[in-house]
């Protein structure tokens, strides 16, 4: 196969070869699953060849590479994206049609890759797409999770976690690289020996050694030469079977070592509300960092034969705190294995590493118990201790005598090892993911570090893969854009701004509205096939799709729905526009309040469904096991985008950008990327409510008492009484207690403080929807203003300001 596009005839021939070689059948005999896998294999071959050619160009040019470290990559399905990125949809459609298959049928055979969870992983996937599309040399690193996060099952409204068995259909995209296996050490003891030549050798005693086996996935770019590599690690024990114990009948103990190794790459984000879970998470993170840094060093040495130019040729980006152990691991390799002096090694590490913070939530700024850390990673602990001591001396010069500040900034303190502090200290650049978030980092979370290193802090607002989320997920809207503004926006998304010229064109507005309704029909049909639920496509589709967390305030949305439900119970003939509230969310397995909110939403759905007259005007749908593939159908159908987090808590958000790009209108607070979206589209084309981040801070300082808002709002009184009685036979009096008399602080995310403002904004939103021409104009302008929020722009900013890498053409 050459780099030229294959013809339909060549594709058909290659498919027949794959079917015969790997499945022993012809096209007439093949199942859909076999044809899907054969198709994926042919795409994988094309990408592998493109990757080889691109890598050769990078090596010849001596190009600097970026290595993107992330605990998760929420890829979704790969077949459709790869076919479209390669521009081969027509050729594959023709070839498969001649063999009795359709591409759409094969797309449905592929499971979503179980490699991610929420916004962090989806952002990483979008960035890999843009890195390839813009021809930057890039590799992503993560773990090859056998069971992903979990498969969500709703039983009587309660979330139950099941294994997400994705590899039987997903492993066709993975290429095992058994020639690139690395060893990773845990536990034991370390001993230092000084050699006659003055070098120190670190000797490991009684350490557990595991093998890291890489599986490579090719990430295609759109209309580009670049193909990025996502390298996923699986853990494997070196001595995985004790024959002596097995012969004695002690079968479980004989397999114990292999079982311990397997656990590392079984599940994403294992529950950490117990010591074993915390230890497994630490093990996963170091396993990822050690294997990845060893791989980076090995590849660099193969090309250049020296590490002296490592900082000129390598950028390592830490996507949140999970991969922070790359910093001490790189120090370990430079100092212990290549004998670089400490100061030289530390300068190299800082120049190579950069860090993106994704949250201001304290629980996400990871810390580890110091004793547990020292036992599990003795050499890494010793290196971090040295980094901490040297940093403390430096900080003393800046803040002499200020012990409280120094102890807060230290990497090790009060029996904890603090990953966020290490990430800031060991990186040359630190950024937030929206302007507001980056300001909060400088003014609050990292304010002491900002005073010490003001030039280290920056902002890069997040972005989304606009080709996937607009061009491929909403082909009818993309077709309208092609006709009106040309196809340049597919490569240069800022050109979407040209679409604003058609905001007063009646014909374009009518086509835009018709496309939205067709997308609603598509989602309704999909939901009926999947869950047996039929939706009224003339109702407003009000969508909140995001990880279930208290600060994202799905509960605030639920309170408003309860109020509407009570109104309709009193008067089923109430004249209101039909509304369907659609939720998609997973709660972390150990997060009980989040699970309780899911149950509330499901019981509301159950009770409303039991009243057909009310359901004609008010509907609630909770999407079980919400995933990327569902989002690709839902997002183009949404009318209202709920972005209602408490101001100051959402770092950025990317779901808001996908919905905006597809013509949904944002109902939200001035939080995260909403602030910049409002600046881009104009405040008249969004519905903003609630306290600002500054007002939230002021209210906390004055003393927030949720009961005051409850006492002054009769509607809230009715809603709380209804919660106590319950829905679907389940009382939610505990949620009333949480909002009014919670342990510690009642209503910690100020749902009651923002309730009335939210209710009025929602009413205004529904009223605006009733003016079809006005609403469609607003929706069109949202699409036109969304180009800034494409991942291509984000990646160019990272490449120019942080990584200093260039495209390779």
Coordinates of N, CA and C in Angstrom, one line a residue, residues 487-625:
X487 N -15.4 25.3 2.6 CA -14.9 24.2 3.4 C -13.6 24.5 4.2
X488 N -13.2 25.8 4.1 CA -12.0 26.2 4.8 C -12.0 26.0 6.3
X489 N -13.2 26.1 6.9 CA -13.3 26.0 8.4 C -13.0 24.6 8.9
X490 N -13.0 23.6 8.0 CA -12.6 22.2 8.4 C -11.2 22.2 8.8
X491 N -10.3 23.0 8.2 CA -8.9 23.0 8.6 C -8.6 24.2 9.4
X492 N -9.4 25.3 9.2 CA -9.1 26.6 9.9 C -10.5 27.0 10.6
X493 N -10.7 26.5 11.8 CA -12.1 26.7 12.4 C -12.5 28.1 12.6
X494 N -11.5 29.1 12.7 CA -11.9 30.5 12.9 C -12.8 31.0 11.8
X495 N -12.7 30.3 10.6 CA -13.5 30.7 9.5 C -15.0 30.5 9.7
X496 N -15.4 29.7 10.8 CA -16.8 29.6 11.1 C -17.5 31.0 11.3
X497 N -16.7 32.0 11.7 CA -17.2 33.3 12.0 C -17.9 33.9 10.7
X498 N -17.5 33.4 9.5 CA -18.2 33.9 8.3 C -19.7 33.5 8.3
X499 N -20.0 32.5 9.0 CA -21.4 32.0 9.0 C -22.4 33.1 9.6
X500 N -21.8 34.0 10.4 CA -22.6 35.0 11.1 C -23.3 35.9 10.0
X501 N -22.7 36.0 8.8 CA -23.2 36.8 7.8 C -24.6 36.4 7.3
X502 N -25.0 35.1 7.7 CA -26.2 34.5 7.2 C -27.3 34.6 8.4
X503 N -27.0 35.3 9.4 CA -27.9 35.3 10.6 C -29.3 35.9 10.3
X504 N -29.4 36.7 9.2 CA -30.7 37.3 8.8 C -31.1 36.8 7.5
X505 N -30.6 35.7 7.0 CA -31.0 35.1 5.7 C -32.1 34.1 6.0
X506 N -33.4 34.4 5.6 CA -34.5 33.5 6.0 C -34.3 32.1 5.5
X507 N -33.8 31.9 4.3 CA -33.6 30.5 3.8 C -32.6 29.7 4.6
X508 N -31.5 30.4 4.9 CA -30.5 29.7 5.7 C -31.0 29.4 7.1
X509 N -31.7 30.3 7.7 CA -32.3 30.1 9.0 C -33.3 28.9 9.0
X510 N -34.1 28.9 8.0 CA -35.1 27.8 7.9 C -34.4 26.4 7.7
X511 N -33.3 26.4 6.9 CA -32.5 25.1 6.8 C -31.8 24.8 8.1
X512 N -31.3 25.7 8.7 CA -30.6 25.5 10.0 C -31.6 24.9 11.0
X513 N -32.8 25.5 11.1 CA -33.9 24.9 12.0 C -34.3 23.5 11.6
X514 N -34.4 23.3 10.3 CA -34.8 22.0 9.8 C -33.8 20.9 10.2
X515 N -32.5 21.3 10.1 CA -31.4 20.4 10.4 C -31.5 20.0 11.9
X516 N -31.7 21.0 12.7 CA -31.8 20.8 14.2 C -33.0 19.8 14.4
X517 N -34.1 20.0 13.8 CA -35.2 19.1 14.0 C -34.9 17.7 13.5
X518 N -34.2 17.6 12.4 CA -33.9 16.2 11.9 C -32.9 15.5 12.9
X519 N -32.0 16.3 13.5 CA -31.1 15.7 14.5 C -31.9 15.2 15.7
X520 N -32.9 16.0 16.1 CA -33.7 15.5 17.2 C -34.5 14.2 16.9
X521 N -34.9 14.1 15.6 CA -35.5 12.9 15.2 C -34.5 11.7 15.2
X522 N -33.3 12.0 14.8 CA -32.3 11.0 14.8 C -32.0 10.5 16.2
X523 N -31.9 11.4 17.2 CA -31.6 11.0 18.6 C -32.8 10.3 19.1
X524 N -34.0 10.7 18.8 CA -35.2 10.0 19.4 C -35.3 8.6 18.8
X525 N -35.0 8.4 17.6 CA -35.0 7.1 17.0 C -33.9 6.2 17.6
X526 N -32.7 6.8 17.9 CA -31.6 6.1 18.5 C -32.0 5.6 19.9
X527 N -32.6 6.5 20.7 CA -33.0 6.2 22.0 C -34.1 5.2 22.1
X528 N -35.0 5.2 21.1 CA -36.0 4.2 21.1 C -35.4 2.8 20.8
X529 N -34.5 2.7 19.9 CA -33.8 1.5 19.6 C -33.0 0.9 20.8
X530 N -32.4 1.9 21.5 CA -31.5 1.4 22.6 C -32.3 1.2 23.9
X531 N -33.3 2.0 24.2 CA -33.9 2.0 25.5 C -35.4 1.9 25.5
X532 N -36.0 1.9 24.3 CA -37.4 1.8 24.2 C -38.2 3.1 24.5
X533 N -37.5 4.2 24.6 CA -38.0 5.5 24.9 C -38.2 6.3 23.7
X534 N -39.5 6.8 23.5 CA -39.8 7.6 22.4 C -40.0 9.1 22.8
X535 N -39.3 10.0 22.2 CA -39.4 11.4 22.6 C -40.2 12.2 21.7
X536 N -40.8 13.3 22.2 CA -41.5 14.3 21.4 C -40.5 15.3 20.9
X537 N -40.2 15.2 19.6 CA -39.2 16.0 19.0 C -39.5 17.4 18.8
X538 N -40.8 17.8 19.1 CA -41.2 19.2 19.1 C -41.0 19.9 20.4
X539 N -40.7 19.0 21.4 CA -40.4 19.6 22.8 C -39.0 20.2 22.8
X540 N -38.7 21.1 23.7 CA -37.4 21.6 23.9 C -36.5 20.5 24.5
X541 N -35.3 20.3 23.8 CA -34.4 19.3 24.4 C -33.4 20.1 25.2
X542 N -33.5 19.9 26.5 CA -32.7 20.6 27.5 C -31.7 19.6 28.1
X543 N -30.4 19.8 27.8 CA -29.4 18.8 28.0 C -28.4 19.2 29.0
X544 N -28.1 18.2 29.9 CA -27.0 18.4 30.9 C -26.2 17.1 30.9
X545 N -25.1 17.1 30.3 CA -24.3 15.9 30.1 C -22.9 16.1 30.6
X546 N -22.6 15.5 31.7 CA -21.2 15.7 32.3 C -21.1 14.8 33.5
X547 N -19.9 14.6 34.0 CA -19.7 13.8 35.1 C -20.6 14.2 36.3
X548 N -21.1 13.3 37.1 CA -21.9 13.7 38.2 C -21.1 14.1 39.4
X549 N -21.1 15.4 39.7 CA -20.4 15.9 40.8 C -21.3 17.0 41.4
X550 N -21.2 17.2 42.7 CA -22.0 18.2 43.4 C -21.8 19.6 42.8
X551 N -20.6 20.0 42.4 CA -20.3 21.3 42.0 C -20.9 21.6 40.6
X552 N -21.1 20.5 39.8 CA -21.7 20.7 38.5 C -23.2 20.9 38.6
X553 N -23.8 20.7 39.7 CA -25.1 21.1 40.1 C -26.3 20.5 39.3
X554 N -26.2 19.2 39.0 CA -27.3 18.5 38.4 C -28.5 18.6 39.4
X555 N -28.2 18.8 40.7 CA -29.2 18.9 41.7 C -30.0 20.2 41.5
X556 N -29.3 21.3 41.2 CA -30.0 22.5 40.9 C -31.1 22.4 39.8
X557 N -30.6 21.7 38.8 CA -31.5 21.4 37.6 C -32.7 20.6 38.1
X558 N -32.4 19.6 38.9 CA -33.5 18.7 39.5 C -34.5 19.5 40.3
X559 N -34.0 20.4 41.1 CA -34.9 21.2 42.0 C -35.9 22.0 41.1
X560 N -35.4 22.6 40.0 CA -36.3 23.3 39.1 C -37.3 22.4 38.4
X561 N -36.9 21.3 38.0 CA -37.8 20.3 37.4 C -38.9 19.9 38.4
X562 N -38.5 19.7 39.7 CA -39.5 19.3 40.7 C -40.5 20.5 40.8
X563 N -40.1 21.7 40.8 CA -41.0 22.8 40.8 C -42.0 22.8 39.7
X564 N -41.5 22.5 38.5 CA -42.4 22.5 37.3 C -43.3 21.3 37.4
X565 N -42.9 20.2 37.9 CA -43.7 19.0 38.1 C -44.8 19.3 39.1
X566 N -44.5 20.0 40.2 CA -45.6 20.3 41.2 C -46.6 21.2 40.6
X567 N -46.2 22.2 39.7 CA -47.1 23.1 39.1 C -48.1 22.2 38.2
X568 N -47.5 21.3 37.4 CA -48.4 20.5 36.5 C -49.2 19.5 37.3
X569 N -48.8 19.0 38.5 CA -49.7 18.2 39.3 C -50.9 19.0 39.8
X570 N -50.6 20.3 40.1 CA -51.7 21.1 40.5 C -52.7 21.4 39.4
X571 N -52.1 21.6 38.2 CA -52.9 21.9 37.0 C -52.3 21.3 35.8
X572 N -52.7 20.1 35.4 CA -52.2 19.4 34.2 C -52.4 20.2 32.9
X573 N -53.4 21.1 32.9 CA -53.7 21.9 31.7 C -52.9 23.2 31.6
X574 N -51.9 23.3 32.5 CA -51.1 24.5 32.5 C -50.5 24.7 31.1
X575 N -50.5 26.0 30.6 CA -50.1 26.3 29.3 C -48.6 26.5 29.3
X576 N -47.8 25.5 29.1 CA -46.3 25.6 29.1 C -45.8 24.8 27.9
X577 N -44.7 25.3 27.3 CA -44.1 24.6 26.2 C -43.6 23.2 26.7
X578 N -43.8 22.1 25.9 CA -43.3 20.8 26.3 C -41.7 20.9 26.4
X579 N -41.2 20.3 27.4 CA -39.8 20.3 27.6 C -39.3 18.9 28.0
X580 N -38.2 18.4 27.4 CA -37.6 17.2 27.8 C -36.2 17.4 28.3
X581 N -36.0 17.0 29.6 CA -34.7 17.2 30.3 C -33.9 15.9 30.1
X582 N -32.7 16.0 29.5 CA -31.9 14.8 29.2 C -30.6 14.9 30.0
X583 N -30.4 13.9 30.8 CA -29.2 13.8 31.6 C -28.3 12.6 31.2
X584 N -27.0 12.8 31.1 CA -26.1 11.8 31.0 C -24.9 12.0 32.0
X585 N -24.7 11.0 32.8 CA -23.7 11.2 33.9 C -23.4 9.9 34.5
X586 N -22.1 9.7 34.9 CA -21.7 8.6 35.8 C -21.1 9.2 37.1
X587 N -21.4 8.5 38.2 CA -20.9 8.9 39.5 C -19.7 8.0 39.8
X588 N -18.7 8.5 40.4 CA -17.6 7.7 40.9 C -18.1 6.6 41.9
X589 N -17.6 5.4 41.8 CA -18.2 4.3 42.6 C -18.3 4.6 44.1
X590 N -17.4 5.3 44.7 CA -17.5 5.6 46.1 C -18.1 6.9 46.5
X591 N -18.7 7.6 45.5 CA -19.3 9.0 45.7 C -20.8 8.8 46.0
X592 N -21.1 8.7 47.2 CA -22.5 8.4 47.6 C -23.5 9.5 47.3
X593 N -23.1 10.8 47.5 CA -24.1 11.9 47.2 C -24.3 11.9 45.7
X594 N -23.3 11.8 44.9 CA -23.5 11.8 43.4 C -24.5 10.6 43.0
X595 N -24.3 9.5 43.6 CA -25.2 8.4 43.3 C -26.6 8.7 43.7
X596 N -26.8 9.4 44.8 CA -28.1 9.7 45.3 C -28.8 10.7 44.4
X597 N -28.0 11.6 43.8 CA -28.6 12.5 42.8 C -29.1 11.8 41.6
X598 N -28.3 10.8 41.1 CA -28.7 10.0 40.0 C -30.0 9.3 40.3
X599 N -30.1 8.8 41.6 CA -31.4 8.1 41.9 C -32.6 9.1 41.9
X600 N -32.3 10.3 42.4 CA -33.4 11.3 42.4 C -33.9 11.6 41.0
X601 N -32.9 11.7 40.0 CA -33.3 12.0 38.6 C -34.1 10.8 38.1
X602 N -33.6 9.6 38.4 CA -34.3 8.4 37.8 C -35.7 8.2 38.4
X603 N -35.8 8.5 39.7 CA -37.2 8.4 40.4 C -38.1 9.5 39.9
X604 N -37.6 10.7 39.6 CA -38.4 11.7 39.0 C -38.9 11.2 37.6
X605 N -38.0 10.6 36.8 CA -38.4 10.1 35.5 C -39.5 9.1 35.7
X606 N -39.3 8.2 36.7 CA -40.3 7.1 36.9 C -41.7 7.7 37.2
X607 N -41.7 8.7 38.1 CA -43.0 9.3 38.6 C -43.6 10.0 37.4
X608 N -42.9 10.8 36.7 CA -43.5 11.6 35.6 C -44.0 10.6 34.5
X609 N -43.3 9.5 34.3 CA -43.8 8.5 33.3 C -45.1 7.9 33.7
X610 N -45.4 7.9 35.0 CA -46.6 7.3 35.5 C -47.8 8.2 35.3
X611 N -47.5 9.4 34.8 CA -48.6 10.4 34.6 C -48.6 10.9 33.2
X612 N -49.3 10.2 32.2 CA -49.2 10.6 30.8 C -49.5 12.0 30.5
X613 N -50.5 12.6 31.2 CA -50.8 14.0 30.9 C -49.7 14.9 31.2
X614 N -49.0 14.7 32.3 CA -47.9 15.5 32.7 C -46.7 15.3 31.7
X615 N -46.5 14.0 31.4 CA -45.4 13.7 30.5 C -45.5 14.3 29.1
X616 N -46.7 14.7 28.7 CA -46.9 15.4 27.4 C -46.1 16.8 27.5
X617 N -46.0 17.4 28.7 CA -45.4 18.7 28.8 C -44.1 18.7 29.5
X618 N -43.8 17.7 30.3 CA -42.6 17.6 31.1 C -42.0 16.2 31.1
X619 N -40.8 16.0 30.6 CA -40.2 14.7 30.5 C -38.8 14.7 31.0
X620 N -38.4 13.7 31.7 CA -37.0 13.5 32.2 C -36.5 12.2 31.7
X621 N -35.3 12.3 31.1 CA -34.7 11.1 30.6 C -33.2 11.0 31.2
X622 N -32.9 9.9 31.9 CA -31.6 9.7 32.3 C -31.0 8.6 31.5
X623 N -29.9 8.9 30.8 CA -29.3 8.0 29.8 C -28.4 7.1 30.5
X624 N -28.7 5.8 30.5 CA -27.9 4.8 31.2 C -26.6 4.6 30.4
X625 N -25.5 4.5 31.1 CA -24.2 4.3 30.5 C -23.8 5.3 29.4

